[in-house]
Amino acid sequence: MAMIFCNTLFSSSPSLSPLTSTRTTPSRFSKRLRVRAQSQSMEDHDDLLRRKFMEFPYVSATRRQLMVDLMSTVEDRLHSKLLPCSLPPDVRNFKNPNGSAEASLHIRSGEKSSPIDFVIGSWIHCKIPSGVSLNITSISAFLNSSTKAPNFVVELIQSSPTSLVLILDLPHRKDLVLNPDYLKEYYQDTALDSHRQSLLKLPEITPYVSPSLFVRSAFSPTASMLKIDVEEEEKLEEILRDHVSPAAKEVLGIWLEHCVREEEQEGKRVMGEEEKLELERRDKSFRKKSIEEDLDSQFPRMFGEEVSSRVVHAIKEAFGVL
């Protein structure tokens, strides 16, 4: 657009015609045009990749709308605290060699002055040899060591049209036994457990127990780790729309108000260097173990060694665990 506007300007104004200007002016002007055009091209490409991520193409309309609403809320509310996504294009969207698996990744780091470390969203689609498809959609937000507040995570895992696993939580970053005030502040006073209890009242929803001891230890006592089993796809859509979606949005709202916003207010508790170092060690250990448990073991099988190596390296770099 800048190029069209400037070409029109040259042709319609004699005073700006390159025939009557000095020899140096067009050169400087052309250079500025090239820089602006390149910048615009990069912005357009970034927008295209973001829209590709926000499509969530392999899931139902209800689930897609939920993920779009959650990611949009995170980015809108944290807009001034987030840097643009800097992942290379072949990491933001990638497939395996035979096209049976595809994924999209969106990571935005936080500004240095903000409590946000980074926000990561993703979707993964994989055709399993048994004939079914695995579809995972997730959004996580991680805080840095300027605050002790919990992180946020929502993940939906589906390998059947009538069955889905939900993980919704504010994972704790302090030992809850040694820090009872932490338990009270972020979990009891916010009534966070009410969302899990409400969902469990539905006959189609039962507790989900992860086979991973690490996963079970990483989530809070109020985590909604649930399995939804229905007889008809329409019922699953109804539960997602009328129950899961409101719960996920309310939990995200609690995180934004009580874990992000409160940390910015005057009078917040100042953390000592030792406590910050302890948080940094715990966060780094959690992230490294998460990658080992999940990506290092599963990605090579889904996407092949070459693609997996490239993507996991970029994730480790964003996580600060290289």
XYZ file of C-alpha atoms in Angstrom:
322
model
C 0.000 0.000 0.000
C 2.859 2.395 0.822
C 4.354 1.742 -2.619
C 1.081 2.554 -4.426
C 0.570 5.735 -2.418
C 4.108 7.004 -3.077
C 4.000 6.210 -6.807
C 0.752 8.180 -7.065
C 2.337 11.044 -5.177
C 5.289 11.159 -7.598
C 3.112 11.198 -10.724
C 0.659 13.851 -9.535
C 3.024 16.441 -8.075
C 5.617 18.167 -10.343
C 7.496 19.453 -7.308
C 8.180 15.875 -6.226
C 9.005 14.550 -9.673
C 12.355 12.730 -9.738
C 13.162 14.630 -12.960
C 13.371 17.924 -11.076
C 14.850 16.661 -7.815
C 18.480 16.217 -6.915
C 20.135 12.897 -7.664
C 20.336 11.939 -3.999
C 16.694 12.479 -3.049
C 15.177 9.572 -5.050
C 17.821 7.234 -3.666
C 17.034 8.124 -0.048
C 13.317 8.051 -0.759
C 13.524 4.687 -2.520
C 15.460 3.252 0.404
C 12.767 4.371 2.828
C 10.156 2.819 0.546
C 11.995 -0.501 0.496
C 12.286 -0.519 4.288
C 8.610 0.305 4.682
C 7.617 -2.309 2.113
C 9.745 -4.962 3.815
C 8.300 -4.039 7.197
C 4.769 -4.212 5.802
C 5.517 -7.574 4.204
C 6.790 -8.945 7.534
C 3.701 -7.662 9.339
C 1.423 -9.221 6.719
C 3.246 -12.551 7.009
C 3.070 -12.431 10.812
C -0.656 -11.708 10.613
C -1.128 -14.642 8.234
C 0.651 -17.034 10.607
C -1.331 -15.759 13.593
C -4.602 -16.228 11.696
C -3.495 -19.752 10.803
C -2.963 -20.504 14.488
C -6.299 -18.938 15.457
C -8.174 -21.132 12.966
C -7.944 -24.232 15.214
C -8.972 -26.049 12.017
C -9.496 -29.635 13.157
C -11.889 -29.145 16.071
C -15.597 -28.406 16.372
C -17.013 -24.905 16.027
C -17.813 -24.709 19.742
C -14.330 -25.733 20.792
C -12.764 -23.419 18.220
C -14.779 -20.471 19.517
C -13.721 -21.238 23.088
C -10.026 -21.291 22.190
C -10.310 -18.114 20.108
C -12.151 -16.328 22.937
C -9.563 -17.363 25.525
C -6.541 -16.464 23.387
C -8.089 -13.163 22.326
C -8.821 -12.283 25.951
C -5.250 -13.068 26.994
C -3.727 -11.006 24.184
C -6.159 -8.114 24.557
C -5.761 -7.844 28.331
C -1.993 -8.303 28.260
C -1.399 -6.399 25.032
C 1.023 -3.815 26.446
C 2.907 -6.513 28.359
C 3.594 -8.838 25.427
C 6.182 -8.752 22.663
C 5.301 -9.952 19.139
C 5.768 -13.620 18.347
C 9.349 -14.104 17.137
C 9.255 -17.785 16.199
C 10.450 -18.648 12.672
C 7.657 -19.525 10.202
C 8.629 -23.225 10.048
C 8.076 -23.462 13.799
C 4.850 -21.484 13.921
C 3.217 -23.963 11.551
C 4.654 -27.375 10.683
C 3.784 -30.859 9.401
C 5.396 -34.261 9.314
C 6.814 -35.520 5.973
C 3.732 -37.557 5.011
C 1.199 -34.956 6.114
C -0.512 -37.109 8.743
C 0.305 -34.644 11.523
C 0.141 -30.857 11.604
C 0.604 -28.293 14.356
C 0.644 -24.565 14.976
C 2.571 -22.769 17.698
C 2.211 -19.203 18.975
C 4.585 -17.908 21.673
C 4.790 -14.316 22.906
C 7.343 -13.305 25.515
C 6.550 -10.685 28.118
C 8.018 -7.209 28.358
C 10.881 -7.019 30.867
C 8.905 -4.676 33.105
C 5.862 -6.978 33.242
C 5.223 -10.059 35.421
C 4.597 -12.128 32.268
C 7.354 -14.512 31.236
C 5.584 -15.820 28.131
C 2.257 -16.984 26.724
C 2.085 -20.088 24.558
C -0.811 -21.361 22.502
C -0.873 -24.403 20.249
C -2.951 -26.892 18.371
C -1.879 -30.356 17.263
C -3.646 -32.670 14.851
C -2.412 -36.214 14.277
C -3.954 -39.178 12.484
C -3.398 -42.279 14.575
C -2.768 -45.651 12.825
C -5.942 -47.038 14.399
C -7.914 -44.660 12.195
C -8.901 -41.981 14.709
C -7.455 -38.503 14.986
C -5.830 -36.905 18.010
C -6.597 -33.211 18.439
C -5.003 -31.151 21.211
C -5.615 -27.449 21.784
C -3.920 -25.582 24.608
C -3.119 -22.164 26.037
C -0.686 -21.565 28.894
C 0.575 -18.360 30.487
C 3.712 -18.339 32.615
C 4.714 -15.644 35.097
C 8.296 -14.691 35.900
C 10.150 -14.530 39.203
C 8.925 -11.009 39.989
C 5.801 -12.676 41.385
C 4.983 -15.891 43.199
C 1.472 -16.084 41.696
C 0.289 -19.244 39.886
C 0.402 -19.760 36.126
C -2.598 -20.489 33.891
C -3.268 -23.521 31.708
C -6.170 -24.878 29.690
C -5.844 -27.940 27.486
C -8.382 -30.066 25.635
C -7.343 -33.490 24.372
C -9.650 -35.453 22.072
C -9.164 -38.770 20.302
C -12.824 -39.656 19.817
C -15.866 -37.678 18.613
C -17.631 -38.499 21.883
C -14.831 -38.287 24.428
C -12.602 -35.444 25.583
C -10.142 -34.719 28.389
C -10.096 -31.252 29.967
C -7.238 -29.800 32.007
C -7.993 -26.392 33.519
C -5.904 -24.983 36.344
C -3.778 -22.295 37.922
C -0.703 -24.460 38.641
C 0.959 -23.465 41.897
C 4.549 -22.248 42.079
C 5.039 -22.589 45.836
C 4.818 -25.583 48.146
C 1.243 -25.517 49.448
C 2.076 -27.288 52.718
C 4.908 -24.906 53.595
C 2.932 -21.873 52.372
C -0.676 -22.144 53.659
C -1.219 -18.413 53.006
C -0.513 -19.079 49.324
C -3.190 -21.791 49.287
C -5.660 -19.442 50.948
C -4.875 -16.408 48.759
C -5.014 -18.016 45.331
C -7.281 -21.027 45.797
C -9.555 -20.717 48.813
C -10.323 -16.993 48.677
C -11.008 -17.156 44.921
C -13.306 -20.194 45.296
C -11.363 -21.811 42.472
C -12.486 -25.305 43.419
C -16.128 -24.422 42.752
C -15.560 -24.731 38.989
C -14.278 -28.298 39.299
C -17.114 -29.223 41.654
C -19.719 -27.726 39.339
C -18.432 -29.629 36.297
C -18.339 -32.899 38.235
C -22.073 -32.617 38.909
C -22.713 -33.501 35.275
C -23.207 -37.271 34.815
C -21.083 -37.257 31.653
C -18.026 -35.898 33.502
C -15.682 -37.920 35.687
C -12.241 -37.220 37.195
C -9.311 -37.853 34.861
C -6.184 -39.411 36.329
C -3.068 -38.812 34.264
C -0.743 -41.814 33.949
C 2.159 -39.412 34.605
C 3.085 -38.909 38.250
C 4.867 -35.694 37.285
C 1.723 -34.258 35.688
C -0.350 -35.183 38.724
C 2.156 -33.505 41.043
C 2.387 -30.315 38.980
C -1.259 -29.264 39.200
C -3.105 -27.687 42.095
C -5.675 -29.447 44.333
C -8.377 -27.410 42.592
C -7.389 -28.472 39.062
C -10.201 -29.519 36.744
C -8.636 -32.675 35.327
C -11.754 -34.214 33.881
C -12.948 -36.663 31.252
C -16.140 -36.079 29.304
C -17.839 -39.148 27.809
C -21.082 -38.831 25.848
C -23.127 -40.969 23.490
C -23.683 -38.281 20.840
C -21.424 -35.538 19.505
C -24.183 -32.964 19.969
C -24.128 -33.583 23.714
C -20.391 -32.957 23.853
C -20.920 -29.658 22.036
C -23.628 -28.723 24.532
C -21.361 -29.446 27.512
C -18.494 -27.490 25.972
C -20.730 -24.523 25.223
C -22.840 -24.397 28.414
C -20.418 -25.644 31.072
C -16.758 -25.929 30.044
C -16.602 -22.577 28.241
C -18.013 -20.494 31.136
C -15.742 -22.297 33.626
C -12.619 -21.756 31.521
C -13.402 -18.066 31.027
C -14.043 -17.565 34.749
C -10.782 -19.290 35.720
C -8.905 -17.137 33.194
C -10.600 -14.073 34.677
C -9.440 -15.064 38.161
C -5.881 -15.437 36.892
C -5.925 -12.059 35.148
C -7.383 -10.244 38.161
C -5.716 -12.013 41.086
C -2.412 -13.197 39.634
C -1.492 -10.559 37.030
C -3.321 -7.347 37.915
C -2.734 -7.497 41.678
C 0.994 -7.885 41.154
C 1.039 -4.504 39.401
C -0.700 -2.573 42.130
C 1.156 -0.414 44.599
C 1.893 -2.001 47.925
C 2.449 -5.492 46.567
C 4.733 -7.673 48.626
C 8.383 -7.231 47.706
C 10.135 -10.542 47.121
C 13.647 -11.131 48.397
C 16.453 -12.319 46.127
C 16.533 -15.766 47.726
C 12.827 -16.257 47.099
C 13.232 -15.102 43.491
C 16.089 -17.544 42.948
C 14.000 -20.350 44.410
C 11.143 -19.527 42.031
C 13.515 -19.394 39.063
C 14.949 -22.809 39.951
C 11.489 -24.311 40.369
C 10.146 -22.769 37.154
C 13.141 -23.942 35.145
C 12.949 -27.451 36.571
C 9.210 -27.642 35.834
C 9.664 -26.496 32.241
C 12.551 -28.862 31.538
C 10.645 -31.807 32.963
C 7.504 -30.860 31.020
C 9.439 -30.934 27.752
C 11.098 -34.243 28.642
C 7.796 -35.866 29.614
C 5.833 -34.601 26.651
C 7.656 -33.174 23.634
C 10.940 -35.111 23.734
C 9.096 -38.426 23.799
C 6.074 -37.693 21.607
C 7.125 -35.180 18.944
C 9.673 -37.414 17.130
C 6.998 -40.085 16.741
C 4.464 -37.592 15.409
C 6.601 -35.276 13.281
C 9.874 -37.084 12.627
C 13.334 -36.304 13.977
C 14.159 -33.309 11.752
C 10.952 -31.348 12.329
C 10.801 -32.327 15.988
C 14.373 -31.218 16.636
C 13.756 -27.805 15.077
C 10.505 -27.156 16.929
C 11.583 -28.465 20.333
C 14.780 -26.391 20.156
C 12.696 -23.241 19.561
C 10.384 -24.125 22.458
C 13.325 -24.745 24.787
C 14.760 -21.384 23.797
C 11.445 -19.640 24.549
C 11.188 -21.540 27.849
C 14.731 -20.494 28.788
C 15.936 -24.067 29.292
C 18.502 -24.514 26.503
